mmCIF file of C-alpha atoms in Angstrom:
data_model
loop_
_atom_site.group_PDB
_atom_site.id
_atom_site.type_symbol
_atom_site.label_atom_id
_atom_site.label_comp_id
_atom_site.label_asym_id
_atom_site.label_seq_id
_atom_site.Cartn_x
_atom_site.Cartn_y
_atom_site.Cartn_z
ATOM 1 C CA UNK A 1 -37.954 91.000 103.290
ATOM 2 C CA UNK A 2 -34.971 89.054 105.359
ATOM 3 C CA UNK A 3 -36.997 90.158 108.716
ATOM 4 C CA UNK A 4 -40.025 88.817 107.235
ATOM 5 C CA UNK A 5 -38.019 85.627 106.354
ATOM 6 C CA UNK A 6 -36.602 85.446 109.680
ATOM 7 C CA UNK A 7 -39.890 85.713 111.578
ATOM 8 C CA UNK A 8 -40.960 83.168 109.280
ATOM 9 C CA UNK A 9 -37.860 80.362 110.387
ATOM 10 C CA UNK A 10 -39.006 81.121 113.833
ATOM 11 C CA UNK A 11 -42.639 80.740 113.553
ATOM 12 C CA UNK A 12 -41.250 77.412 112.354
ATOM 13 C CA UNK A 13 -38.628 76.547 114.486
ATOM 14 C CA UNK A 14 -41.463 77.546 117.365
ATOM 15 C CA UNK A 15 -43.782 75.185 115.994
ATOM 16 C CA UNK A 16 -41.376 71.788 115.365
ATOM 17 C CA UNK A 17 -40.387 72.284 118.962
ATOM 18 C CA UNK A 18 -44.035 72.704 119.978
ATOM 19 C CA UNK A 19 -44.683 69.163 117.924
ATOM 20 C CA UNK A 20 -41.859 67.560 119.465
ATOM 21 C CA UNK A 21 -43.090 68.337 123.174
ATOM 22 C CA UNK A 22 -46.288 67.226 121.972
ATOM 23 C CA UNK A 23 -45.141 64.154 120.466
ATOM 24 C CA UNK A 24 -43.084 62.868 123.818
ATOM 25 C CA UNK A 25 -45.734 63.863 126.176
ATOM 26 C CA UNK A 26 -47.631 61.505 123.717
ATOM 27 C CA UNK A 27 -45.189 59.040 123.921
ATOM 28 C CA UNK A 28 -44.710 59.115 127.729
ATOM 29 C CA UNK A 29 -48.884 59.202 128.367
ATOM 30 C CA UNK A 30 -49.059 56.337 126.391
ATOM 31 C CA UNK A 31 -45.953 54.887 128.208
ATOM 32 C CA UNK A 32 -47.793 56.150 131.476
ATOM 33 C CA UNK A 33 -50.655 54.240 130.245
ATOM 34 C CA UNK A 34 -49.114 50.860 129.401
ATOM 35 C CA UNK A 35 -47.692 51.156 132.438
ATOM 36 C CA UNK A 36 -51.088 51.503 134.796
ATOM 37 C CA UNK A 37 -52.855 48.987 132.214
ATOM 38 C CA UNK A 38 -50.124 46.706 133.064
ATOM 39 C CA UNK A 39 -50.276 46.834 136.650
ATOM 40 C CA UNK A 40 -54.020 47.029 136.731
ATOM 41 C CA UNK A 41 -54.294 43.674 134.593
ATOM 42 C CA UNK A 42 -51.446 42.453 137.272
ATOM 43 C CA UNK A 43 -53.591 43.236 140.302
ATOM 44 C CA UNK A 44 -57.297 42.220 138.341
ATOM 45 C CA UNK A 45 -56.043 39.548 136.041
ATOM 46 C CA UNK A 46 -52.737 37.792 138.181
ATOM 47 C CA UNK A 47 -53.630 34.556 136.608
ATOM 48 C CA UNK A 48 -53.640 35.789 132.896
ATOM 49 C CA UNK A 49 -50.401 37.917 133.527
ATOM 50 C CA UNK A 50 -48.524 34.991 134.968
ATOM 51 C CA UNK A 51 -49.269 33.316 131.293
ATOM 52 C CA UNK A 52 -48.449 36.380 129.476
ATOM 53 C CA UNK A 53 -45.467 37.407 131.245
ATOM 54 C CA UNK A 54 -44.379 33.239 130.884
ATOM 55 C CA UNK A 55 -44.878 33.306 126.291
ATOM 56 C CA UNK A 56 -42.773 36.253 126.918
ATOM 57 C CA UNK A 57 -40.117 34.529 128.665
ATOM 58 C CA UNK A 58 -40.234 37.076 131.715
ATOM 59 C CA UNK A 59 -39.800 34.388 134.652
ATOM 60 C CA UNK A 60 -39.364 36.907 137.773
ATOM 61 C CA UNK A 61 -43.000 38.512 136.694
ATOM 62 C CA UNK A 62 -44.926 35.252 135.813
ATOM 63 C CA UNK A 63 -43.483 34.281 139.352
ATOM 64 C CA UNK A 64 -44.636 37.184 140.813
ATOM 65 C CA UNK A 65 -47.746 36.712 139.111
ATOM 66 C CA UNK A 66 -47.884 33.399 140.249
ATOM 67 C CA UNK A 67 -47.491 34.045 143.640
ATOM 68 C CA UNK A 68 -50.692 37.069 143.691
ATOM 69 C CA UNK A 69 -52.825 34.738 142.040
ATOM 70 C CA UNK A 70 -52.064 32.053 144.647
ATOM 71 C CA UNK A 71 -52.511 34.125 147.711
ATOM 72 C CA UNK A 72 -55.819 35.287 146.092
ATOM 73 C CA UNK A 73 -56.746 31.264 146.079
ATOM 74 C CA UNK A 74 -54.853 29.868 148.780
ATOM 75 C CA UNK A 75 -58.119 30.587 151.435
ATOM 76 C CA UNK A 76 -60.483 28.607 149.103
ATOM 77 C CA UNK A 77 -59.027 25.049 149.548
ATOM 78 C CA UNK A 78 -58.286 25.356 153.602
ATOM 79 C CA UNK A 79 -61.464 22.262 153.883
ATOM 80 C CA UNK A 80 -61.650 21.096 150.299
ATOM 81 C CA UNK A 81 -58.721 19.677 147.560
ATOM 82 C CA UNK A 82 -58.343 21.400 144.587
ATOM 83 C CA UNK A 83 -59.342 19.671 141.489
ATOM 84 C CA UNK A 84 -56.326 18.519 139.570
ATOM 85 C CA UNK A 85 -57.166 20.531 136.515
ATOM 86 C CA UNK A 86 -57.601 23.827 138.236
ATOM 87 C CA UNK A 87 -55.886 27.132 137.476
ATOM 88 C CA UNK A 88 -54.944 26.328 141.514
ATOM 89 C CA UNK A 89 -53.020 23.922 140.436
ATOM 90 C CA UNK A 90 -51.882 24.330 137.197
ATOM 91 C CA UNK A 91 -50.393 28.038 138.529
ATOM 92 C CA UNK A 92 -48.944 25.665 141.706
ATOM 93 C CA UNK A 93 -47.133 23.778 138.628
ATOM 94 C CA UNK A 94 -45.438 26.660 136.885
ATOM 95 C CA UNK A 95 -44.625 28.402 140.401
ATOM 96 C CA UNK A 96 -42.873 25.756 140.396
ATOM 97 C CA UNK A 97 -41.122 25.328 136.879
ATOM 98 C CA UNK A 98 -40.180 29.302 137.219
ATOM 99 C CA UNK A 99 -38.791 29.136 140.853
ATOM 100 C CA UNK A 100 -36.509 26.281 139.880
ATOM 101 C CA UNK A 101 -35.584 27.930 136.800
ATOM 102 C CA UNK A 102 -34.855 30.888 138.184
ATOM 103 C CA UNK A 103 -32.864 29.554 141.132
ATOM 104 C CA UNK A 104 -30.275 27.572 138.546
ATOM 105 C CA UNK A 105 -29.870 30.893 136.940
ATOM 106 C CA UNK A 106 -29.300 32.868 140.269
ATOM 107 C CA UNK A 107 -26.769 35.617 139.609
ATOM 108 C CA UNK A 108 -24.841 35.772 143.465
ATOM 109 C CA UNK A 109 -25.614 33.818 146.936
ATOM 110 C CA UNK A 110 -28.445 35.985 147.880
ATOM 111 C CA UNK A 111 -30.386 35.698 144.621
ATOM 112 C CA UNK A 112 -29.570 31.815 145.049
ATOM 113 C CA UNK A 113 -31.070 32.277 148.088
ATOM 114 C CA UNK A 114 -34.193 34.050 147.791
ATOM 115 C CA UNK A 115 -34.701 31.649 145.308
ATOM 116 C CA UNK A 116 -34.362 28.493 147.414
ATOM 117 C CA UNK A 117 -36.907 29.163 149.419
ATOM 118 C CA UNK A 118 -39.608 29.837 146.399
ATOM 119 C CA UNK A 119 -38.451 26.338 145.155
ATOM 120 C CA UNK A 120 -39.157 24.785 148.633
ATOM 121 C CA UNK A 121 -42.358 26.792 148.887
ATOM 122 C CA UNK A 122 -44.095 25.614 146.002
ATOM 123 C CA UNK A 123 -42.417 22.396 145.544
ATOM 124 C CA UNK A 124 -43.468 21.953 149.339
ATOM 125 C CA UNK A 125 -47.149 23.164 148.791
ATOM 126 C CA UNK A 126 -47.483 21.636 144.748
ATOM 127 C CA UNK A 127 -46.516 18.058 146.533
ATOM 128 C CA UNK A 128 -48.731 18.303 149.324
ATOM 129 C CA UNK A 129 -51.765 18.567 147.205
ATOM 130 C CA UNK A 130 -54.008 15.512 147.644
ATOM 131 C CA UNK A 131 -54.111 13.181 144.485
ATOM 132 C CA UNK A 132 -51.213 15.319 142.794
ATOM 133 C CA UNK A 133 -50.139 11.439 141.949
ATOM 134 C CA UNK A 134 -52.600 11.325 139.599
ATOM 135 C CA UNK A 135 -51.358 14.831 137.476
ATOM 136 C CA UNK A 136 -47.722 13.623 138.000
ATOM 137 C CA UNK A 137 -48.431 10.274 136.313
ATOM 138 C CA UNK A 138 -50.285 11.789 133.474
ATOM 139 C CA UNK A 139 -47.099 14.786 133.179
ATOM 140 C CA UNK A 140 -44.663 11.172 133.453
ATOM 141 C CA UNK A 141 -46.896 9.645 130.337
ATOM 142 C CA UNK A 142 -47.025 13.111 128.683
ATOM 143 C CA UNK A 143 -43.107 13.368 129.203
ATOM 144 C CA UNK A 144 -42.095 10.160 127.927
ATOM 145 C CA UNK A 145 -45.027 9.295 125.397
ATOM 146 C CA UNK A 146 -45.719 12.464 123.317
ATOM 147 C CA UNK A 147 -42.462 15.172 124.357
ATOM 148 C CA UNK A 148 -40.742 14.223 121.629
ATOM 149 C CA UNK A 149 -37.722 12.577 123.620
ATOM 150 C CA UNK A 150 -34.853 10.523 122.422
ATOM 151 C CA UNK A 151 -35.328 6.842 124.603
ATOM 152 C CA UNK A 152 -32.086 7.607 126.087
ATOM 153 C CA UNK A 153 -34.278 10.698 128.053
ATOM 154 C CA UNK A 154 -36.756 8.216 128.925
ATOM 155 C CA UNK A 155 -35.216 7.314 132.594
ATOM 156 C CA UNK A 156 -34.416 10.886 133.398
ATOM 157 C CA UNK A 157 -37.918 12.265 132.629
ATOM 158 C CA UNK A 158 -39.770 8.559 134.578
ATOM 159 C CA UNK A 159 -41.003 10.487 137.900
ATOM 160 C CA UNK A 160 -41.731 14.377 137.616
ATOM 161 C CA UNK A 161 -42.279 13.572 141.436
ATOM 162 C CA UNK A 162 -38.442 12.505 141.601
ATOM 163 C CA UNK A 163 -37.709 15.919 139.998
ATOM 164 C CA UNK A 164 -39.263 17.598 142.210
ATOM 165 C CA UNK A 165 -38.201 16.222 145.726
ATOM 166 C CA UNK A 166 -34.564 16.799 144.544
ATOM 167 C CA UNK A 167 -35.031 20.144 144.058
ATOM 168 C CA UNK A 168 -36.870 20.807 146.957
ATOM 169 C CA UNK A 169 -34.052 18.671 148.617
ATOM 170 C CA UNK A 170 -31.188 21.069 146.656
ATOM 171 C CA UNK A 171 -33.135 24.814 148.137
ATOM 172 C CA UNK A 172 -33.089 23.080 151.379
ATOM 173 C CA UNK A 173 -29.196 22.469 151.215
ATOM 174 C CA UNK A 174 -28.827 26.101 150.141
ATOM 175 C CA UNK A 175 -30.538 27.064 153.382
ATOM 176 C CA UNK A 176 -29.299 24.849 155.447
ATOM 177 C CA UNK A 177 -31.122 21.704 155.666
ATOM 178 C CA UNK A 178 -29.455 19.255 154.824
ATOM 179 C CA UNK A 179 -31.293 17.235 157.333
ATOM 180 C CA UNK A 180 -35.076 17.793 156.434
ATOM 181 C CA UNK A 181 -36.294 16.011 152.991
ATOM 182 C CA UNK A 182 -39.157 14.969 151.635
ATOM 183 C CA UNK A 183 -39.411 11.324 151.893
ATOM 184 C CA UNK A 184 -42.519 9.006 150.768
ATOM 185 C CA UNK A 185 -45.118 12.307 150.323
ATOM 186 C CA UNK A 186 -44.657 13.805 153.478
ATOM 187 C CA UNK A 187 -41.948 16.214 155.730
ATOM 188 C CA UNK A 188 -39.169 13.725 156.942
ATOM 189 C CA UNK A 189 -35.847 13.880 157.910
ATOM 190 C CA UNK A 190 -32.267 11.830 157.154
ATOM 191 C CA UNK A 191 -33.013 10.301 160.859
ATOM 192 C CA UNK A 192 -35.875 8.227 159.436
ATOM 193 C CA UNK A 193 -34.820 7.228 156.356
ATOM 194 C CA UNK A 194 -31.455 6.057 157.986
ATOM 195 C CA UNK A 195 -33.480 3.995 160.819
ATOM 196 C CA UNK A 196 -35.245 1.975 158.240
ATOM 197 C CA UNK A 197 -32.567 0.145 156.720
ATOM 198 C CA UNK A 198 -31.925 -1.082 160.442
ATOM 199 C CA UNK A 199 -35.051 -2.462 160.161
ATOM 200 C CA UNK A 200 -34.607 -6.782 160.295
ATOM 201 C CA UNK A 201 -37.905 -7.053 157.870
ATOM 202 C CA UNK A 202 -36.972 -3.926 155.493
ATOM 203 C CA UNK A 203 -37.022 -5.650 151.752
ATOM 204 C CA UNK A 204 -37.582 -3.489 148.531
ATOM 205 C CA UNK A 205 -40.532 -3.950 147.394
ATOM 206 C CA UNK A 206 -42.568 -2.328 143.818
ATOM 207 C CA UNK A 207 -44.510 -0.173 146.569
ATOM 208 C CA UNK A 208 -41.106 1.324 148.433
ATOM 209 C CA UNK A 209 -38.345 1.239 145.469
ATOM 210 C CA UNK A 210 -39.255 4.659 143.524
ATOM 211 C CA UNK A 211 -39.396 6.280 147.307
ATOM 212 C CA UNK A 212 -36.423 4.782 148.011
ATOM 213 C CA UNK A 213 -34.731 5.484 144.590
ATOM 214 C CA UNK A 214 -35.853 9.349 145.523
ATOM 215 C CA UNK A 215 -34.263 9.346 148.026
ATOM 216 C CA UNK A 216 -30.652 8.125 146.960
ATOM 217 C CA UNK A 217 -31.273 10.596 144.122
ATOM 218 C CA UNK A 218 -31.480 13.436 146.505
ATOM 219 C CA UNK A 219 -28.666 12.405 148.159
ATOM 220 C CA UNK A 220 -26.632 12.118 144.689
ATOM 221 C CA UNK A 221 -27.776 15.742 143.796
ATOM 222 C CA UNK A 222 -25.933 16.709 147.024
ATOM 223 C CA UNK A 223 -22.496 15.095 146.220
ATOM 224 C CA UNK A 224 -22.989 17.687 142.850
ATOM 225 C CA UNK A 225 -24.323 20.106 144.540
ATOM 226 C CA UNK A 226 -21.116 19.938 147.111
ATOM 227 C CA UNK A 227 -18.570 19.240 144.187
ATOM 228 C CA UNK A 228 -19.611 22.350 142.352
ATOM 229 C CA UNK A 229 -19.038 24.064 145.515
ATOM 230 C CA UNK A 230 -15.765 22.926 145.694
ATOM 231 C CA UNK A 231 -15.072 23.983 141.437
ATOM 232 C CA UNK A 232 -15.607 20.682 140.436
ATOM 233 C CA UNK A 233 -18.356 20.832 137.625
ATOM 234 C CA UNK A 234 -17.795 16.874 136.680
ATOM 235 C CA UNK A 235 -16.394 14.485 139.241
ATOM 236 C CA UNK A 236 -17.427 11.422 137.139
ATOM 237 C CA UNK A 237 -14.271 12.303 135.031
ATOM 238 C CA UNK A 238 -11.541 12.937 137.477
ATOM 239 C CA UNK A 239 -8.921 10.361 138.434
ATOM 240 C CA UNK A 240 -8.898 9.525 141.439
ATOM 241 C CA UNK A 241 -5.295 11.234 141.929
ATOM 242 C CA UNK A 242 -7.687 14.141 140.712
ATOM 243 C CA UNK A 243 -10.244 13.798 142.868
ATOM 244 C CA UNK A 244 -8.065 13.210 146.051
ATOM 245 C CA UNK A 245 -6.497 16.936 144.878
ATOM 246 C CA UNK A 246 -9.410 19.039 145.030
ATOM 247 C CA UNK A 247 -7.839 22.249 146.833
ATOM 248 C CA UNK A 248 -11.188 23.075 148.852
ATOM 249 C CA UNK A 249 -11.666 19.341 149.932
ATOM 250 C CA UNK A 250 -8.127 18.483 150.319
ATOM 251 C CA UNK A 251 -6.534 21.510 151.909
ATOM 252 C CA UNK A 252 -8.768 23.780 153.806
ATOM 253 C CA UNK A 253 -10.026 22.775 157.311
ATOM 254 C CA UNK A 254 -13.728 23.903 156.023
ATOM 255 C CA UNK A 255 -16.134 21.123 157.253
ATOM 256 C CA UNK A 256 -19.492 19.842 156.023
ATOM 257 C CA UNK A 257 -18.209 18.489 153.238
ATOM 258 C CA UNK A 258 -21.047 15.725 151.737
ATOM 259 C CA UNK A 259 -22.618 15.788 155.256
ATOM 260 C CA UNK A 260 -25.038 14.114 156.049
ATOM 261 C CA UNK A 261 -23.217 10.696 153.989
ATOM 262 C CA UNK A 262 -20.182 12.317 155.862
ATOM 263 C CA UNK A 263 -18.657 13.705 158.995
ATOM 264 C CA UNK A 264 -15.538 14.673 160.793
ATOM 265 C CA UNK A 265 -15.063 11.173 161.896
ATOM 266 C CA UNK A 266 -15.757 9.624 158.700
ATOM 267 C CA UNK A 267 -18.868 7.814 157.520
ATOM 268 C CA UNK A 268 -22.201 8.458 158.681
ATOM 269 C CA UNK A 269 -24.761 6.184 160.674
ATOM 270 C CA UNK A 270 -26.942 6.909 157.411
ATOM 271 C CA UNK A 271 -23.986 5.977 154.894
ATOM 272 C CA UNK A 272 -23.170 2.799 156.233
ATOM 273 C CA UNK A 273 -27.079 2.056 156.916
ATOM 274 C CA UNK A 274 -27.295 2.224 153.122
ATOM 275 C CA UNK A 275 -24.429 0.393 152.353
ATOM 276 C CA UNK A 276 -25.345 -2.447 154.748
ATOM 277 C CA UNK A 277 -28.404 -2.723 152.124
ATOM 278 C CA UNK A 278 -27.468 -1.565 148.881
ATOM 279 C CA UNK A 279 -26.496 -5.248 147.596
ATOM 280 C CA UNK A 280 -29.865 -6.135 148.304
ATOM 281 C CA UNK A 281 -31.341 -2.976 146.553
ATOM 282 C CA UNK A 282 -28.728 -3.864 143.480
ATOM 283 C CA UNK A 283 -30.186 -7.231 143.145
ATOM 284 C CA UNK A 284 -34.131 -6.407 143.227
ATOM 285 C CA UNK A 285 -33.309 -3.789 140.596
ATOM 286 C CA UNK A 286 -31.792 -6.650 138.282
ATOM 287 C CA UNK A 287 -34.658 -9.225 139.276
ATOM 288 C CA UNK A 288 -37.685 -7.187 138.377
ATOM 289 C CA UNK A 289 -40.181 -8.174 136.172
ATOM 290 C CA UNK A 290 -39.905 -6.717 132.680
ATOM 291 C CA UNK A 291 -42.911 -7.669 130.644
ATOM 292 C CA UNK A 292 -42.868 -4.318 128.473
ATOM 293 C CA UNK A 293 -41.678 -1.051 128.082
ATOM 294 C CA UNK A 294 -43.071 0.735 130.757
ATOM 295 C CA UNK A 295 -42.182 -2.387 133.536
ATOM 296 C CA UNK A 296 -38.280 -1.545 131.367
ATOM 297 C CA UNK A 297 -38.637 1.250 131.605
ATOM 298 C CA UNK A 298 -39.668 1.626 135.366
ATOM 299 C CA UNK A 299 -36.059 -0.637 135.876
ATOM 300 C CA UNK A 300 -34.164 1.385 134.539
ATOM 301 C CA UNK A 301 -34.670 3.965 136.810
ATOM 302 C CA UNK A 302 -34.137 2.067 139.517
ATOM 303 C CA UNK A 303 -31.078 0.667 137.909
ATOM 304 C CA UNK A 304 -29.791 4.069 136.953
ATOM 305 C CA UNK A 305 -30.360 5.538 140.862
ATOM 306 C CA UNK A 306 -28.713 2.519 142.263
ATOM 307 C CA UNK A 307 -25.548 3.483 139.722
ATOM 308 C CA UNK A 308 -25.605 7.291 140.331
ATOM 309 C CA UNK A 309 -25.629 6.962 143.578
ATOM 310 C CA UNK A 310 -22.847 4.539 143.417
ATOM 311 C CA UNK A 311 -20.941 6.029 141.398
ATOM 312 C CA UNK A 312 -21.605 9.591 143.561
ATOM 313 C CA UNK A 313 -20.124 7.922 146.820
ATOM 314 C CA UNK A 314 -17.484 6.706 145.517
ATOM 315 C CA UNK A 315 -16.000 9.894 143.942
ATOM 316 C CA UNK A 316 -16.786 11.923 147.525
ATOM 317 C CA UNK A 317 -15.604 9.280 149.524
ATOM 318 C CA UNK A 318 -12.324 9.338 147.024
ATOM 319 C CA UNK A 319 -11.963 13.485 148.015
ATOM 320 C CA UNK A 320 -12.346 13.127 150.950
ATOM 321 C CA UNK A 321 -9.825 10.011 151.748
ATOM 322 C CA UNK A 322 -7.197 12.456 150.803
ATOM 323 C CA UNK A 323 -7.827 14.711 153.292
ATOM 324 C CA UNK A 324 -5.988 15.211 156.370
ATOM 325 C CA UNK A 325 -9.323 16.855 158.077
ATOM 326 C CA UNK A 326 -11.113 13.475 157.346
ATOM 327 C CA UNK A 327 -9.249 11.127 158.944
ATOM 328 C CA UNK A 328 -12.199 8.341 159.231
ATOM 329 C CA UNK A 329 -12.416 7.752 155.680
ATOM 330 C CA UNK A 330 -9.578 5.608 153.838
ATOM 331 C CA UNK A 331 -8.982 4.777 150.461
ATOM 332 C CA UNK A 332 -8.599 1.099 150.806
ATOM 333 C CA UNK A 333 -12.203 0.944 152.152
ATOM 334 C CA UNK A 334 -13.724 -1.929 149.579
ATOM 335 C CA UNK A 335 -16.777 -1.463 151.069
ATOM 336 C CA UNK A 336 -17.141 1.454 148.162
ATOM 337 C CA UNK A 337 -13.996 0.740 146.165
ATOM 338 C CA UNK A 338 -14.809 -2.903 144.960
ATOM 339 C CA UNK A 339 -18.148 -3.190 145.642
ATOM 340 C CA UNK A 340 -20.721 -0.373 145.647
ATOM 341 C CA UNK A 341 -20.899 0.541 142.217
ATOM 342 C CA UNK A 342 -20.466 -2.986 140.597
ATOM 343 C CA UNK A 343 -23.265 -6.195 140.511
ATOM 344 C CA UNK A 344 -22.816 -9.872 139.953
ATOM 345 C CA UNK A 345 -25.459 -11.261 137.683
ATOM 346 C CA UNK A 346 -24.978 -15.014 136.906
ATOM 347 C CA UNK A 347 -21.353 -15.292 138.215
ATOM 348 C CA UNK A 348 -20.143 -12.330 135.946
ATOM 349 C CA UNK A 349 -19.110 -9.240 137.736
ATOM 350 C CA UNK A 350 -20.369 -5.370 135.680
ATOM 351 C CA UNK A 351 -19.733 -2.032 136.263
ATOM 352 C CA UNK A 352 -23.198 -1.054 137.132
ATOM 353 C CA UNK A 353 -23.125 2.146 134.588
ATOM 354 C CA UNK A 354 -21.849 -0.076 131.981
ATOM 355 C CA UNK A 355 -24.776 -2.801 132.331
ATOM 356 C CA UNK A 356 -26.958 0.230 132.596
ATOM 357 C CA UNK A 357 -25.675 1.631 129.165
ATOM 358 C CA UNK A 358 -25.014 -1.818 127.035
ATOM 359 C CA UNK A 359 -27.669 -4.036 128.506
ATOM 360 C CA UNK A 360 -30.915 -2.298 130.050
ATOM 361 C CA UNK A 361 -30.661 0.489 127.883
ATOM 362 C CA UNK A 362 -30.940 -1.678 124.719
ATOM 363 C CA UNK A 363 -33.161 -3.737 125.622
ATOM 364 C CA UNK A 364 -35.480 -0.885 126.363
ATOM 365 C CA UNK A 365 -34.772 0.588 123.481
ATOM 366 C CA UNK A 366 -35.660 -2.406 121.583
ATOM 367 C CA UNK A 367 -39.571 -2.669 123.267
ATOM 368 C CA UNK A 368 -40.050 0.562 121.951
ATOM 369 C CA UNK A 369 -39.289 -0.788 118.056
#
């Protein structure tokens, strides 16, 4: 009777282990199978993946889903311009939301890398598009109209063009081009942005300002870009004892610091070509027409460029004064200390951020009412 028991236990012992192969060679087919299904809809279905893997907040795939899609397109539009609506460019448009997400998340310098040059890719490619003007003012009216913004956003989210040039400007720095921009829509360079403010007829103008304001944003996101290299995650609070003590500006011999605002020798051509004009930028931004909220609106992001950038130059300028390997720039330069980041309107004298926050910013605030 116990041998007949026994056999019994092992019949059954026999048989759960013969259900629990079965059971993960089920589970590993069907794993198998996801798998290929996967990959197949990759390969067949790139644009639908890139979507997929996107809800499911898997950025490097819907990139890389992105990207197969795009190479699968990319012959079609060699003679013709994509329509503005097209998958074309609406995959374009998150290539280039998940590269520049993905590059401020970078892990190490060669993810940050890799990175910067998908940001400069599609932001290069997305803003050479013919007409994109048109789908960046509608994403501008989407933005500030129906995103569900506080008014204080409003500036910040005025050109998804302005957005994008600075980052394409930031994965450029990364690689080492500081030199090359984007400047009014097309390739450019420091060189020819610099030359125009040389120029005896150069005058802002409503058709010029925004490229212009671009521009001196770029070059602001490269003072932060440069202070965060340096540990510095917020300049616009240091002293200026503070910011004259900044160990990696003040007491290494690394160079190319701020460059191109700033060399070895001190200012650049291109610094002091903007500061031979920036009073006359400061008082078109304060003179413009304001008839509503979008012509308020469109000031105050002139305004607040104009003040960034201000405010930006001053603080490197500051570091770098106090460093023995910069011997060009001084701190008693009023060029920048006294006069850069403040305006006279009417015979009073502001601190252009403070105008910007208890003036404009109220008033805009008050059209929207």
């Amino acid at each position: 009777m116990s041998q007949d028991n026994e056999q019994a236990r092992r019949e059954e012992s026999e048989i759960g282990v013969l259900i629990a192969k079965t059971a993960i060679k089920t589970v590993v087919y069907a794993l198998v199978g996801i798998v290929l299904v996967a990959a197949l809809f990759t390969t067949f279905f790139p644009y639908g993946a890139m979507r997929l893997y996107g809800d499911l907040g898997n950025k490097s795939r819907a990139l890389e889903c992105a990207e197969r899609f795009l190479n699968g397109e990319r012959q079609k539009y060699d003679d013709i311009s994509p329509a503005l609506d097209s998958k074309y460019v609406l995959a374009l448009h998150s290539a280039c939301s998940l590269s520049i997400s993905l590059y401020g998340g970078a892990r190490n310098d060669d993810e940050r890398k890799e990175r910067a040059e998908q940001v400069k890719k599609y932001t290069d490619e997305y803003l050479a598009v013919p007409s994109i003007a048109e789908r960046n003012r509608l994403i501008d009216e989407y933005n500030i109209k129906r995103g569900g913004q506080p008014y204080y956003y409003h500036p910040s989210l005025y050109s998804y063009r302005d957005y994008l040039v600075r980052y394409n400007y930031l994965a450029r720095i990364e690689l080492g081009e500081r030199n090359k921009w984007i400047y009014a829509g097309e390739q450019s360079d420091t060189a020819i942005f610099s030359n125009m403010f040389v120029n005896l007829e150069f005058a802002p103008t409503n058709n010029n300002i925004d490229e212009i304001c671009e521009a001196l944003n770029m070059l602001s996101a490269m003072i932060d870009y440069d202070f965060k290299r340096a540990g510095v995650e917020s300049f616009g609070s240091l002293s200026e004892n503070e910011l004259g003590s900044i160990p990696a500006i003040a007491d290494t011999v690394l160079t190319g610091w701020f460059e191109p605002l700033a060399a070895r020798e001190g200012k650049t051509q291109l610094l002091r070509n903007i500061e031979s004009k920036f009073e006359l930028l400061k008082n078109y931004a304060v003179s413009m027409t304001v008839t509503d909220s979008e012509s308020a609106l469109h000031g105050l992001y002139v305004f607040r460029s104009l003040s960034n950038f201000a405010d930006s130059a001053s603080a490197f300028l500051t570091a770098l004064a106090s460093s023995r390997y910069y011997d060009g720039i001084t701190t008693n330069d009023d060029v920048w200390r006294g006069n850069l980041g403040h305006i006279n309107i009417e015979g009073n004298n502001y601190n252009m951020r403070d105008y910007y926050n208890n003036v404009l910013l109220p008033r805009y605030a008050g059209m929207l009412v």
